[in-house]
Amino acid sequence: MENSLTVVDNRTGKQYNFPIMYGTYPNYGAAIRSADLRQIKASEDDFGLLGYDPAFLNTASCKSKVTFIDGERGILRYRGYSIEDLATKGNYLEVAYLLLHGELPTHDQLADWTKNIMHHVLIHENMKKFMDGFLYDAHPMGILVGTVAALSTLYPEARNISDPMVRRMQFYRLIAKMPTIAAFAYRHSIGMPYSYPDCDLGYTGNFFNMMFKRTELKYQPDPVLEKALDILFILHADHEQNCSASAMRNVGSSLPDPYVSIAAAAAALYGPLHGGANEQVLRMLREIGSKDKIPDYIKRVKSGELKLMGFGHRVYKNYDPRAKILKEMADQVFEVTGKNELLNIALELERIALEDDYFIKRRLYPNVDFYSGIIYQAMNFPVDMFPVLFAIPRTVGWLAQWEEMLNDPEQKIARPRQVYTGYDCRSYVPMEERNSKV
Ligand code: SDX
């Protein structure tokens, strides 16, 4: 059987043959080149056929080796390693190395990678003045997006993105500085002095230090919470061509420096349908308030008035494997922090939803944001920091997608086509002849 697609254009009776291209799995991700469709013309002067795919539900924008998701089977792998293995056996900086380099680091490679990243955790003192300019109650995601973009003014050499060594230096800086910017944004919002990095504590422990250190000489993070946050960072590190990764590739394709591209990706992540969902999950649970109010809330969701935040996914049409890991991990966190009513509401909400035909028919299951929000809340992170906690680990995923795009000979500036449905050519209307009906 030839690996090709034969189509007949019924307008002309002409037959066309298109080769079918495959990725790693013959039954997942086979594609035809959309550009081949342009051969199909109804007449000599016809532009040729386009593929019409609003929101890119069925469009492969690239070939990628970084992350594999099988939504039907609930599979998530980074560079071929299962998320279950990486979450239980690895640590975040090791996974960050894997995503960017394609292989797990040796002991010396990880030591060198960690040293280089921890060397860059400080931010230019002028950035503090920049951040102090935000109102005290500015949303930390707004501060993060603005400050990351502003970093591009500190490192003009970063515009030389054709130099792999220049790109590598920005990897170190961005992975290192995102937690610092995030923590400083939080401290600004509560009127606390910035808590400077303490590299003795490691990448994730130092984040707790910068967030929660008060007057003690040396902050000591709780090891259970530190491990839990490191797993959360691993689970959020990349997720193939999601909305924010697509933003990173799209903006990155016009070849600006990586700081403004990361700012664009973080802006996409901020939306309540994407990385802002974990914040909305908490607001939803608080609005529900108690388990006995759940049936009424579900009624409002089923009427179409509301969405059940933390449920549903474009790709996972069964349980999000990250949510499964988080659900199991939540108990360890709550042993340290104490359970809270919101978790009880969340568990009851999940139980009810998973038995309700409305959600079953639409294949709506808890996604990563459903449990991450409850865990972050138990760790005393304020709700508006939740999307920031998503952006920190996802920075390496965005960089891995960006690096792959830059090295892909088939990629060029992103510029999709459209199906024009507007007016045909028409003459200018003098002011006195215009009517206000429009
Ligand atoms: C992330 O893409 C990624 O990989 C993202 C992410 C990553 O790691 O990068 O996984 C992170 O963004 C997770 C998703 C977080 N968002 C939320 O939890 C917000 C709530 N979920 C939805 O808004 C929605 O499920 C999406 C946006 C996640 C997915 O939406 P789709 O695939 O576009 O599906 P859809 O909107 O076409 O919905 C299909 C049907 C519709 O019903 P009908 O019109 O057919 O009657 O399901 C309904 C929707 O109304 N539906 C929901 C629902 N999600 C979809 N109904 C109630 N509650 C929901 N949450």
Short mmCIF file of C-alpha atoms and ligand atoms in Angstrom, two decimals:
data_model
loop_
_atom_site.label_atom_id
_atom_site.label_comp_id
_atom_site.label_asym_id
_atom_site.label_seq_id
_atom_site.Cartn_x
_atom_site.Cartn_y
_atom_site.Cartn_z
CA MET A 1 0.00 0.00 0.00
CA GLU A 2 1.56 3.30 -1.06
CA ASN A 3 1.94 5.91 1.70
CA SER A 4 -0.09 8.53 -0.10
CA LEU A 5 -3.49 10.20 -0.23
CA THR A 6 -5.42 10.40 -3.48
CA VAL A 7 -8.10 13.06 -3.74
CA VAL A 8 -10.44 13.91 -6.56
CA ASP A 9 -11.54 17.51 -7.03
CA ASN A 10 -15.19 17.06 -8.02
CA ARG A 11 -15.21 20.57 -9.50
CA THR A 12 -12.78 19.50 -12.23
CA GLY A 13 -12.66 15.69 -11.97
CA LYS A 14 -8.88 16.02 -11.54
CA GLN A 15 -7.12 13.52 -9.25
CA TYR A 16 -4.21 14.44 -6.97
CA ASN A 17 -1.74 12.31 -5.05
CA PHE A 18 -0.21 13.58 -1.82
CA PRO A 19 2.59 11.73 0.03
CA ILE A 20 1.79 10.96 3.66
CA MET A 21 4.59 11.80 6.11
CA TYR A 22 5.08 10.03 9.43
CA GLY A 23 6.61 10.79 12.82
CA THR A 24 7.85 8.24 15.34
CA TYR A 25 4.48 6.45 15.57
CA PRO A 26 2.71 5.37 12.34
CA ASN A 27 -0.67 5.63 14.05
CA TYR A 28 -0.13 9.00 15.71
CA GLY A 29 0.73 12.16 13.84
CA ALA A 30 0.76 11.09 10.18
CA ALA A 31 0.29 14.17 8.01
CA ILE A 32 0.17 15.59 4.51
CA ARG A 33 1.90 18.86 3.68
CA SER A 34 -0.80 21.56 3.64
CA ALA A 35 1.23 23.36 0.95
CA ASP A 36 0.50 20.41 -1.37
CA LEU A 37 -3.18 21.39 -1.33
CA ARG A 38 -2.36 24.51 -3.34
CA GLN A 39 -2.06 22.31 -6.47
CA ILE A 40 -5.84 21.81 -6.31
CA LYS A 41 -7.28 24.57 -8.49
CA ALA A 42 -10.74 25.03 -9.94
CA SER A 43 -9.30 27.11 -12.79
CA GLU A 44 -5.97 28.33 -14.14
CA ASP A 45 -6.12 31.63 -12.15
CA ASP A 46 -7.28 29.89 -8.96
CA PHE A 47 -5.03 30.57 -5.94
CA GLY A 48 -5.39 26.92 -4.94
CA LEU A 49 -6.82 25.23 -1.85
CA LEU A 50 -5.92 26.14 1.73
CA GLY A 51 -6.50 24.01 4.82
CA TYR A 52 -8.99 25.83 7.11
CA ASP A 53 -8.38 25.05 10.79
CA PRO A 54 -9.48 27.71 13.32
CA ALA A 55 -7.52 27.39 16.62
CA PHE A 56 -5.32 24.79 14.87
CA LEU A 57 -7.27 21.85 16.24
CA ASN A 58 -5.87 19.58 13.57
CA THR A 59 -2.75 21.34 12.30
CA ALA A 60 0.85 20.26 12.94
CA SER A 61 2.86 23.50 13.01
CA CYS A 62 6.22 21.74 13.28
CA LYS A 63 8.10 18.50 13.70
CA SER A 64 9.37 18.11 17.26
CA LYS A 65 11.42 15.70 19.36
CA VAL A 66 10.92 17.47 22.69
CA THR A 67 7.64 16.19 24.17
CA PHE A 68 5.19 13.47 23.24
CA ILE A 69 1.56 13.44 24.42
CA ASP A 70 -0.98 10.72 23.68
CA GLY A 71 -4.24 12.24 24.85
CA GLU A 72 -6.26 9.04 24.47
CA ARG A 73 -3.88 6.94 26.56
CA GLY A 74 -2.88 9.71 29.00
CA ILE A 75 0.80 9.52 28.05
CA LEU A 76 3.28 12.40 28.58
CA ARG A 77 7.00 11.93 27.85
CA TYR A 78 9.89 14.41 27.74
CA ARG A 79 12.49 13.27 25.19
CA GLY A 80 11.05 9.74 25.48
CA TYR A 81 11.16 9.52 29.30
CA SER A 82 7.79 9.08 31.03
CA ILE A 83 6.60 11.89 33.25
CA GLU A 84 6.00 9.29 35.98
CA ASP A 85 9.69 8.27 35.93
CA LEU A 86 11.00 11.83 35.77
CA ALA A 87 8.71 13.04 38.58
CA THR A 88 9.70 10.22 40.92
CA LYS A 89 13.38 9.76 40.03
CA GLY A 90 14.61 13.10 38.72
CA ASN A 91 14.81 16.71 39.81
CA TYR A 92 13.78 19.87 38.00
CA LEU A 93 17.20 21.10 36.84
CA GLU A 94 18.02 17.60 35.58
CA VAL A 95 14.75 17.57 33.59
CA ALA A 96 15.47 21.10 32.34
CA TYR A 97 18.83 19.84 31.02
CA LEU A 98 17.08 16.87 29.36
CA LEU A 99 14.48 19.08 27.64
CA LEU A 100 17.10 21.45 26.24
CA HIS A 101 19.85 18.95 25.37
CA GLY A 102 17.80 15.86 24.48
CA GLU A 103 19.64 13.53 26.87
CA LEU A 104 19.81 13.06 30.64
CA PRO A 105 22.96 14.75 32.02
CA THR A 106 25.92 12.86 33.47
CA HIS A 107 26.87 13.72 37.04
CA ASP A 108 29.47 16.27 35.86
CA GLN A 109 27.15 17.76 33.22
CA LEU A 110 24.42 18.27 35.83
CA ALA A 111 26.90 19.80 38.28
CA ASP A 112 28.15 22.23 35.61
CA TRP A 113 24.58 23.04 34.46
CA THR A 114 23.46 23.69 38.05
CA LYS A 115 26.51 25.85 38.80
CA ASN A 116 25.96 27.98 35.71
CA ILE A 117 22.27 28.47 36.46
CA MET A 118 22.71 29.25 40.15
CA HIS A 119 25.45 31.74 39.18
CA HIS A 120 22.80 33.84 37.41
CA VAL A 121 20.00 33.97 39.99
CA LEU A 122 20.59 37.65 40.84
CA ILE A 123 18.89 40.35 38.77
CA HIS A 124 20.33 43.81 37.97
CA GLU A 125 19.59 46.22 40.81
CA ASN A 126 17.92 48.54 38.29
CA MET A 127 15.30 45.82 37.76
CA LYS A 128 14.26 46.33 41.39
CA LYS A 129 13.59 50.00 40.62
CA PHE A 130 11.62 48.89 37.54
CA MET A 131 9.57 46.47 39.65
CA ASP A 132 9.05 49.06 42.38
CA GLY A 133 7.27 51.16 39.75
CA PHE A 134 4.33 48.75 39.71
CA LEU A 135 1.36 49.47 41.97
CA TYR A 136 1.46 47.51 45.24
CA ASP A 137 -1.47 45.35 44.10
CA ALA A 138 -0.23 44.71 40.56
CA HIS A 139 -0.89 41.09 39.51
CA PRO A 140 2.47 39.25 39.71
CA MET A 141 1.98 37.83 36.21
CA GLY A 142 1.78 41.37 34.86
CA ILE A 143 4.99 42.19 36.72
CA LEU A 144 6.67 39.01 35.46
CA VAL A 145 5.72 39.59 31.80
CA GLY A 146 6.87 43.22 31.97
CA THR A 147 10.12 42.48 33.81
CA VAL A 148 11.17 39.58 31.58
CA ALA A 149 10.67 41.79 28.53
CA ALA A 150 12.66 44.54 30.26
CA LEU A 151 15.56 42.09 30.79
CA SER A 152 16.09 42.23 27.01
CA THR A 153 17.35 45.81 27.47
CA LEU A 154 20.08 44.59 29.83
CA TYR A 155 21.52 42.01 27.45
CA PRO A 156 21.66 43.53 23.94
CA GLU A 157 24.05 40.75 22.86
CA ALA A 158 21.08 38.35 23.27
CA ARG A 159 19.80 39.61 19.92
CA ASN A 160 22.62 37.66 18.27
CA ILE A 161 20.53 34.50 18.42
CA SER A 162 22.39 32.77 15.59
CA ASP A 163 25.30 32.15 18.01
CA PRO A 164 24.68 28.96 20.05
CA MET A 165 26.93 30.20 22.86
CA VAL A 166 24.92 33.45 23.11
CA ARG A 167 21.71 31.40 23.26
CA ARG A 168 23.17 29.16 25.98
CA MET A 169 24.03 32.17 28.16
CA GLN A 170 20.40 33.35 27.88
CA PHE A 171 19.21 29.84 28.86
CA TYR A 172 21.19 30.15 32.09
CA ARG A 173 19.93 33.69 32.77
CA LEU A 174 16.25 33.02 32.03
CA ILE A 175 15.99 29.71 33.92
CA ALA A 176 17.87 31.29 36.85
CA LYS A 177 16.08 34.63 36.99
CA MET A 178 12.43 33.62 36.57
CA PRO A 179 12.14 32.45 40.23
CA THR A 180 13.90 35.61 41.42
CA ILE A 181 11.58 37.90 39.42
CA ALA A 182 8.57 35.86 40.60
CA ALA A 183 9.56 36.05 44.27
CA PHE A 184 10.45 39.75 44.05
CA ALA A 185 7.04 40.42 42.45
CA TYR A 186 5.38 38.69 45.38
CA ARG A 187 7.45 40.52 48.01
CA HIS A 188 6.64 43.81 46.26
CA SER A 189 2.92 43.02 46.41
CA ILE A 190 3.01 42.48 50.19
CA GLY A 191 5.35 45.40 50.92
CA MET A 192 8.14 43.13 52.15
CA PRO A 193 11.83 43.73 51.41
CA TYR A 194 13.23 41.49 48.67
CA SER A 195 14.78 38.29 50.04
CA TYR A 196 18.00 37.74 48.12
CA PRO A 197 18.91 34.32 46.65
CA ASP A 198 20.68 31.76 48.81
CA CYS A 199 22.42 29.37 46.42
CA ASP A 200 23.20 26.89 49.22
CA LEU A 201 19.52 25.90 49.10
CA GLY A 202 19.43 24.74 45.46
CA TYR A 203 17.05 25.92 42.74
CA THR A 204 13.69 25.06 44.31
CA GLY A 205 14.67 25.52 47.99
CA ASN A 206 16.05 28.97 47.13
CA PHE A 207 12.67 29.90 45.62
CA PHE A 208 10.99 29.18 48.96
CA ASN A 209 13.72 31.29 50.61
CA MET A 210 13.12 34.28 48.30
CA MET A 211 9.36 33.96 48.79
CA PHE A 212 9.01 33.37 52.53
CA LYS A 213 12.22 34.34 54.39
CA ARG A 214 11.50 36.84 57.17
CA THR A 215 14.01 37.85 59.86
CA GLU A 216 15.77 34.52 60.35
CA LEU A 217 19.43 34.58 59.35
CA LYS A 218 19.10 31.51 57.12
CA TYR A 219 15.79 30.25 55.76
CA GLN A 220 15.33 26.46 55.83
CA PRO A 221 12.64 25.14 53.45
CA ASP A 222 10.55 22.17 54.56
CA PRO A 223 12.08 19.19 52.65
CA VAL A 224 8.66 17.63 51.89
CA LEU A 225 7.32 20.89 50.44
CA GLU A 226 10.58 21.50 48.56
CA LYS A 227 10.38 18.06 46.95
CA ALA A 228 6.69 18.56 46.16
CA LEU A 229 7.37 21.90 44.45
CA ASP A 230 10.26 20.36 42.50
CA ILE A 231 7.85 17.67 41.22
CA LEU A 232 5.33 20.39 40.34
CA PHE A 233 8.07 22.16 38.38
CA ILE A 234 8.89 18.91 36.53
CA LEU A 235 5.22 18.30 35.68
CA HIS A 236 4.87 21.83 34.29
CA ALA A 237 8.15 21.95 32.35
CA ASP A 238 6.80 21.39 28.84
CA HIS A 239 3.67 20.25 27.04
CA GLU A 240 4.42 20.26 23.27
CA GLN A 241 2.53 22.77 21.11
CA ASN A 242 0.21 24.31 23.73
CA CYS A 243 -0.96 27.91 23.42
CA SER A 244 2.09 29.48 25.11
CA ALA A 245 4.64 27.25 23.35
CA SER A 246 3.00 28.20 20.05
CA ALA A 247 3.29 31.87 21.07
CA MET A 248 7.00 31.32 21.78
CA ARG A 249 7.53 29.73 18.37
CA ASN A 250 5.42 32.31 16.54
CA VAL A 251 7.04 35.38 18.11
CA GLY A 252 10.45 33.66 18.03
CA SER A 253 10.12 33.06 14.30
CA SER A 254 10.70 36.75 13.54
CA LEU A 255 14.05 36.34 15.38
CA PRO A 256 13.84 38.78 18.30
CA ASP A 257 15.86 38.08 21.48
CA PRO A 258 14.55 35.26 23.73
CA TYR A 259 13.50 37.63 26.55
CA VAL A 260 10.67 39.27 24.56
CA SER A 261 9.66 35.86 23.16
CA ILE A 262 9.46 34.42 26.67
CA ALA A 263 7.43 37.48 27.71
CA ALA A 264 5.00 36.74 24.86
CA ALA A 265 4.75 33.09 25.90
CA ALA A 266 4.15 34.08 29.53
CA ALA A 267 1.45 36.49 28.36
CA ALA A 268 -0.28 33.62 26.54
CA LEU A 269 0.04 31.42 29.63
CA TYR A 270 -1.64 34.14 31.76
CA GLY A 271 -5.04 33.51 30.15
CA PRO A 272 -7.68 31.77 32.33
CA LEU A 273 -8.12 29.01 29.74
CA HIS A 274 -4.41 28.15 29.92
CA GLY A 275 -1.99 28.68 32.77
CA GLY A 276 -4.34 31.06 34.56
CA ALA A 277 -6.70 28.14 35.20
CA ASN A 278 -5.07 27.06 38.47
CA GLU A 279 -5.84 30.50 39.95
CA GLN A 280 -9.43 30.20 38.66
CA VAL A 281 -9.77 26.72 40.23
CA LEU A 282 -9.15 28.20 43.68
CA ARG A 283 -11.56 31.08 43.04
CA MET A 284 -14.14 28.49 41.91
CA LEU A 285 -13.68 26.31 45.02
CA ARG A 286 -13.95 29.38 47.26
CA GLU A 287 -17.12 30.47 45.41
CA ILE A 288 -18.63 27.01 45.92
CA GLY A 289 -17.72 27.32 49.59
CA SER A 290 -18.95 23.93 50.84
CA LYS A 291 -19.67 20.43 49.55
CA ASP A 292 -23.44 20.85 49.81
CA LYS A 293 -23.28 23.74 47.32
CA ILE A 294 -21.61 21.61 44.62
CA PRO A 295 -24.81 20.33 42.92
CA ASP A 296 -26.05 23.90 42.35
CA TYR A 297 -22.69 24.91 40.90
CA ILE A 298 -22.61 21.89 38.59
CA LYS A 299 -26.11 22.90 37.37
CA ARG A 300 -24.74 26.34 36.39
CA VAL A 301 -21.85 24.68 34.54
CA LYS A 302 -24.19 22.34 32.68
CA SER A 303 -26.40 25.28 31.71
CA GLY A 304 -23.35 26.68 29.92
CA GLU A 305 -23.10 29.65 32.30
CA LEU A 306 -19.72 28.60 33.67
CA LYS A 307 -16.82 26.32 32.92
CA LEU A 308 -15.58 23.86 35.54
CA MET A 309 -12.09 25.27 35.92
CA GLY A 310 -9.34 22.66 36.03
CA PHE A 311 -11.43 20.29 33.94
CA GLY A 312 -11.08 19.44 30.27
CA HIS A 313 -8.17 19.54 27.89
CA ARG A 314 -7.60 19.98 24.18
CA VAL A 315 -5.47 16.86 24.01
CA TYR A 316 -6.16 14.70 27.07
CA LYS A 317 -9.54 13.14 26.52
CA ASN A 318 -8.91 10.91 29.54
CA TYR A 319 -7.26 11.75 32.83
CA ASP A 320 -4.31 14.17 32.57
CA PRO A 321 -1.36 12.03 33.81
CA ARG A 322 0.01 15.07 35.65
CA ALA A 323 -3.22 15.41 37.63
CA LYS A 324 -2.93 11.76 38.62
CA ILE A 325 0.59 12.30 40.01
CA LEU A 326 -0.49 15.49 41.82
CA LYS A 327 -3.55 13.81 43.34
CA GLU A 328 -1.29 11.13 44.83
CA MET A 329 1.28 13.72 45.97
CA ALA A 330 -1.30 16.00 47.60
CA ASP A 331 -1.61 13.73 50.66
CA GLN A 332 2.14 14.08 51.45
CA VAL A 333 1.85 17.86 51.24
CA PHE A 334 -1.23 17.95 53.46
CA GLU A 335 0.52 15.84 56.08
CA VAL A 336 2.85 18.82 56.51
CA THR A 337 0.45 21.69 55.86
CA GLY A 338 -2.75 20.17 57.23
CA LYS A 339 -5.76 19.32 55.03
CA ASN A 340 -8.17 22.05 54.16
CA GLU A 341 -11.82 22.26 53.26
CA LEU A 342 -10.98 23.30 49.70
CA LEU A 343 -9.41 19.88 49.08
CA ASN A 344 -12.52 18.17 50.41
CA ILE A 345 -14.67 20.30 48.08
CA ALA A 346 -12.30 19.51 45.17
CA LEU A 347 -12.42 15.74 45.81
CA GLU A 348 -16.23 15.79 46.05
CA LEU A 349 -16.48 17.99 42.94
CA GLU A 350 -14.26 15.54 41.03
CA ARG A 351 -16.29 12.55 42.26
CA ILE A 352 -19.59 14.12 41.16
CA ALA A 353 -18.25 15.35 37.80
CA LEU A 354 -16.71 12.00 36.90
CA GLU A 355 -20.12 10.34 37.37
CA ASP A 356 -22.10 12.98 35.48
CA ASP A 357 -23.02 12.27 31.87
CA TYR A 358 -22.48 15.93 30.87
CA PHE A 359 -18.77 15.64 31.65
CA ILE A 360 -18.40 12.01 30.59
CA LYS A 361 -19.97 12.73 27.18
CA ARG A 362 -17.64 15.67 26.66
CA ARG A 363 -14.67 13.65 28.03
CA LEU A 364 -13.91 16.30 30.65
CA TYR A 365 -11.48 15.08 33.29
CA PRO A 366 -9.35 16.96 35.84
CA ASN A 367 -6.25 18.51 34.25
CA VAL A 368 -2.96 19.55 35.82
CA ASP A 369 -4.44 22.82 37.06
CA PHE A 370 -7.17 21.15 39.11
CA TYR A 371 -4.81 19.81 41.77
CA SER A 372 -1.84 22.16 41.40
CA GLY A 373 -3.92 25.09 42.65
CA ILE A 374 -4.99 23.26 45.82
CA ILE A 375 -1.41 22.21 46.57
CA TYR A 376 -0.02 25.70 45.99
CA GLN A 377 -2.69 27.11 48.28
CA ALA A 378 -1.77 24.63 51.00
CA MET A 379 1.88 25.72 50.63
CA ASN A 380 0.78 29.29 51.40
CA PHE A 381 1.35 30.66 47.90
CA PRO A 382 -1.18 33.43 47.25
CA VAL A 383 -3.70 32.61 44.51
CA ASP A 384 -2.48 35.27 42.10
CA MET A 385 0.99 33.67 42.22
CA PHE A 386 -0.33 30.40 40.76
CA PRO A 387 0.13 31.26 37.05
CA VAL A 388 3.60 32.58 37.96
CA LEU A 389 4.35 29.16 39.48
CA PHE A 390 3.40 27.70 36.11
CA ALA A 391 5.59 30.16 34.15
CA ILE A 392 8.75 29.46 36.19
CA PRO A 393 9.16 25.78 35.18
CA ARG A 394 7.60 26.23 31.73
CA THR A 395 10.40 28.66 30.81
CA VAL A 396 12.69 25.74 29.94
CA GLY A 397 9.94 24.16 27.80
CA TRP A 398 9.50 27.41 25.89
CA LEU A 399 13.28 27.63 25.40
CA ALA A 400 13.49 24.01 24.21
CA GLN A 401 10.73 24.66 21.63
CA TRP A 402 12.43 27.92 20.58
CA GLU A 403 15.86 26.24 20.21
CA GLU A 404 14.30 23.43 18.14
CA MET A 405 12.54 25.93 15.88
CA LEU A 406 15.76 27.91 15.29
CA ASN A 407 17.56 24.71 14.30
CA ASP A 408 14.76 23.44 12.05
CA PRO A 409 15.69 24.11 8.38
CA GLU A 410 12.00 23.97 7.43
CA GLN A 411 11.00 26.77 9.80
CA LYS A 412 10.75 30.44 8.76
CA ILE A 413 8.76 33.47 9.93
CA ALA A 414 5.27 32.29 10.88
CA ARG A 415 2.66 33.84 8.61
CA PRO A 416 -0.61 31.86 8.25
CA ARG A 417 -3.11 32.54 5.42
CA GLN A 418 -6.85 33.32 5.80
CA VAL A 419 -10.16 32.68 4.12
CA TYR A 420 -11.29 36.24 3.28
CA THR A 421 -15.04 36.75 3.76
CA GLY A 422 -15.17 40.56 3.66
CA TYR A 423 -16.43 43.06 1.03
CA ASP A 424 -15.38 43.00 -2.59
CA CYS A 425 -13.76 46.21 -3.87
CA ARG A 426 -15.99 49.28 -3.25
CA SER A 427 -15.68 53.06 -3.79
CA TYR A 428 -14.91 55.66 -1.13
CA VAL A 429 -18.09 57.30 0.27
CA PRO A 430 -17.98 61.08 0.78
CA MET A 431 -18.84 62.11 4.34
CA GLU A 432 -22.16 63.77 3.36
CA GLU A 433 -23.40 60.53 1.78
CA ARG A 434 -22.68 58.29 4.74
CA ASN A 435 -25.52 57.09 6.93
CA SER A 436 -25.16 56.22 10.60
CA LYS A 437 -26.98 52.87 10.28
CA VAL A 438 -23.67 50.92 10.37
C1 SDX B 1 -3.54 23.97 30.42
O1 SDX B 1 -2.67 22.77 25.73
C2 SDX B 1 -2.02 22.42 26.77
O2 SDX B 1 -1.20 21.48 26.72
C3 SDX B 1 -2.27 23.26 27.99
C4 SDX B 1 -1.66 22.76 29.29
C5 SDX B 1 -0.16 22.84 29.27
O3 SDX B 1 0.48 22.12 30.05
O4 SDX B 1 0.37 23.72 28.53
O5 SDX B 1 -2.04 21.41 29.53
C6 SDX B 1 -2.12 23.61 30.49
O6 SDX B 1 -3.85 25.00 29.86
C7 SDX B 1 -4.58 23.01 30.95
C8 SDX B 1 -6.03 23.52 30.69
C9 SDX B 1 -6.35 24.54 31.81
N1 SDX B 1 -7.68 25.21 31.50
C10 SDX B 1 -8.75 24.98 32.25
O7 SDX B 1 -8.83 24.13 33.16
C11 SDX B 1 -9.95 25.86 31.87
C12 SDX B 1 -11.21 25.02 31.78
N2 SDX B 1 -11.10 24.13 30.59
C13 SDX B 1 -11.65 24.57 29.37
O8 SDX B 1 -11.73 25.93 29.14
C14 SDX B 1 -11.34 23.69 28.17
O9 SDX B 1 -11.51 22.39 28.58
C15 SDX B 1 -9.98 23.83 27.49
C16 SDX B 1 -9.75 25.22 27.06
C17 SDX B 1 -8.90 23.36 28.39
C18 SDX B 1 -10.02 22.92 26.26
O10 SDX B 1 -11.02 23.39 25.47
P1 SDX B 1 -11.29 22.81 24.01
O11 SDX B 1 -10.43 21.63 23.71
O12 SDX B 1 -11.26 23.95 23.06
O13 SDX B 1 -12.70 22.19 24.13
P2 SDX B 1 -14.01 22.97 23.83
O14 SDX B 1 -13.93 24.34 24.45
O15 SDX B 1 -14.28 22.86 22.37
O16 SDX B 1 -15.08 22.13 24.66
C19 SDX B 1 -15.73 21.00 24.12
C20 SDX B 1 -17.04 20.93 24.90
C21 SDX B 1 -17.84 22.22 24.86
O17 SDX B 1 -19.19 21.86 25.12
P3 SDX B 1 -20.25 21.94 23.89
O18 SDX B 1 -20.10 23.33 23.25
O19 SDX B 1 -19.81 20.84 22.95
O20 SDX B 1 -21.59 21.71 24.49
O21 SDX B 1 -16.75 20.73 26.30
C22 SDX B 1 -17.21 21.85 27.03
C23 SDX B 1 -17.38 22.99 26.06
O22 SDX B 1 -18.34 23.92 26.53
N3 SDX B 1 -16.18 22.15 28.02
C24 SDX B 1 -16.42 22.41 29.29
C25 SDX B 1 -15.17 22.58 29.87
N4 SDX B 1 -14.21 22.42 28.95
C26 SDX B 1 -14.85 22.17 27.79
N5 SDX B 1 -17.60 22.53 29.97
C27 SDX B 1 -17.46 22.80 31.28
N6 SDX B 1 -16.29 22.96 31.93
C28 SDX B 1 -15.12 22.86 31.25
N7 SDX B 1 -13.99 23.02 31.89
#
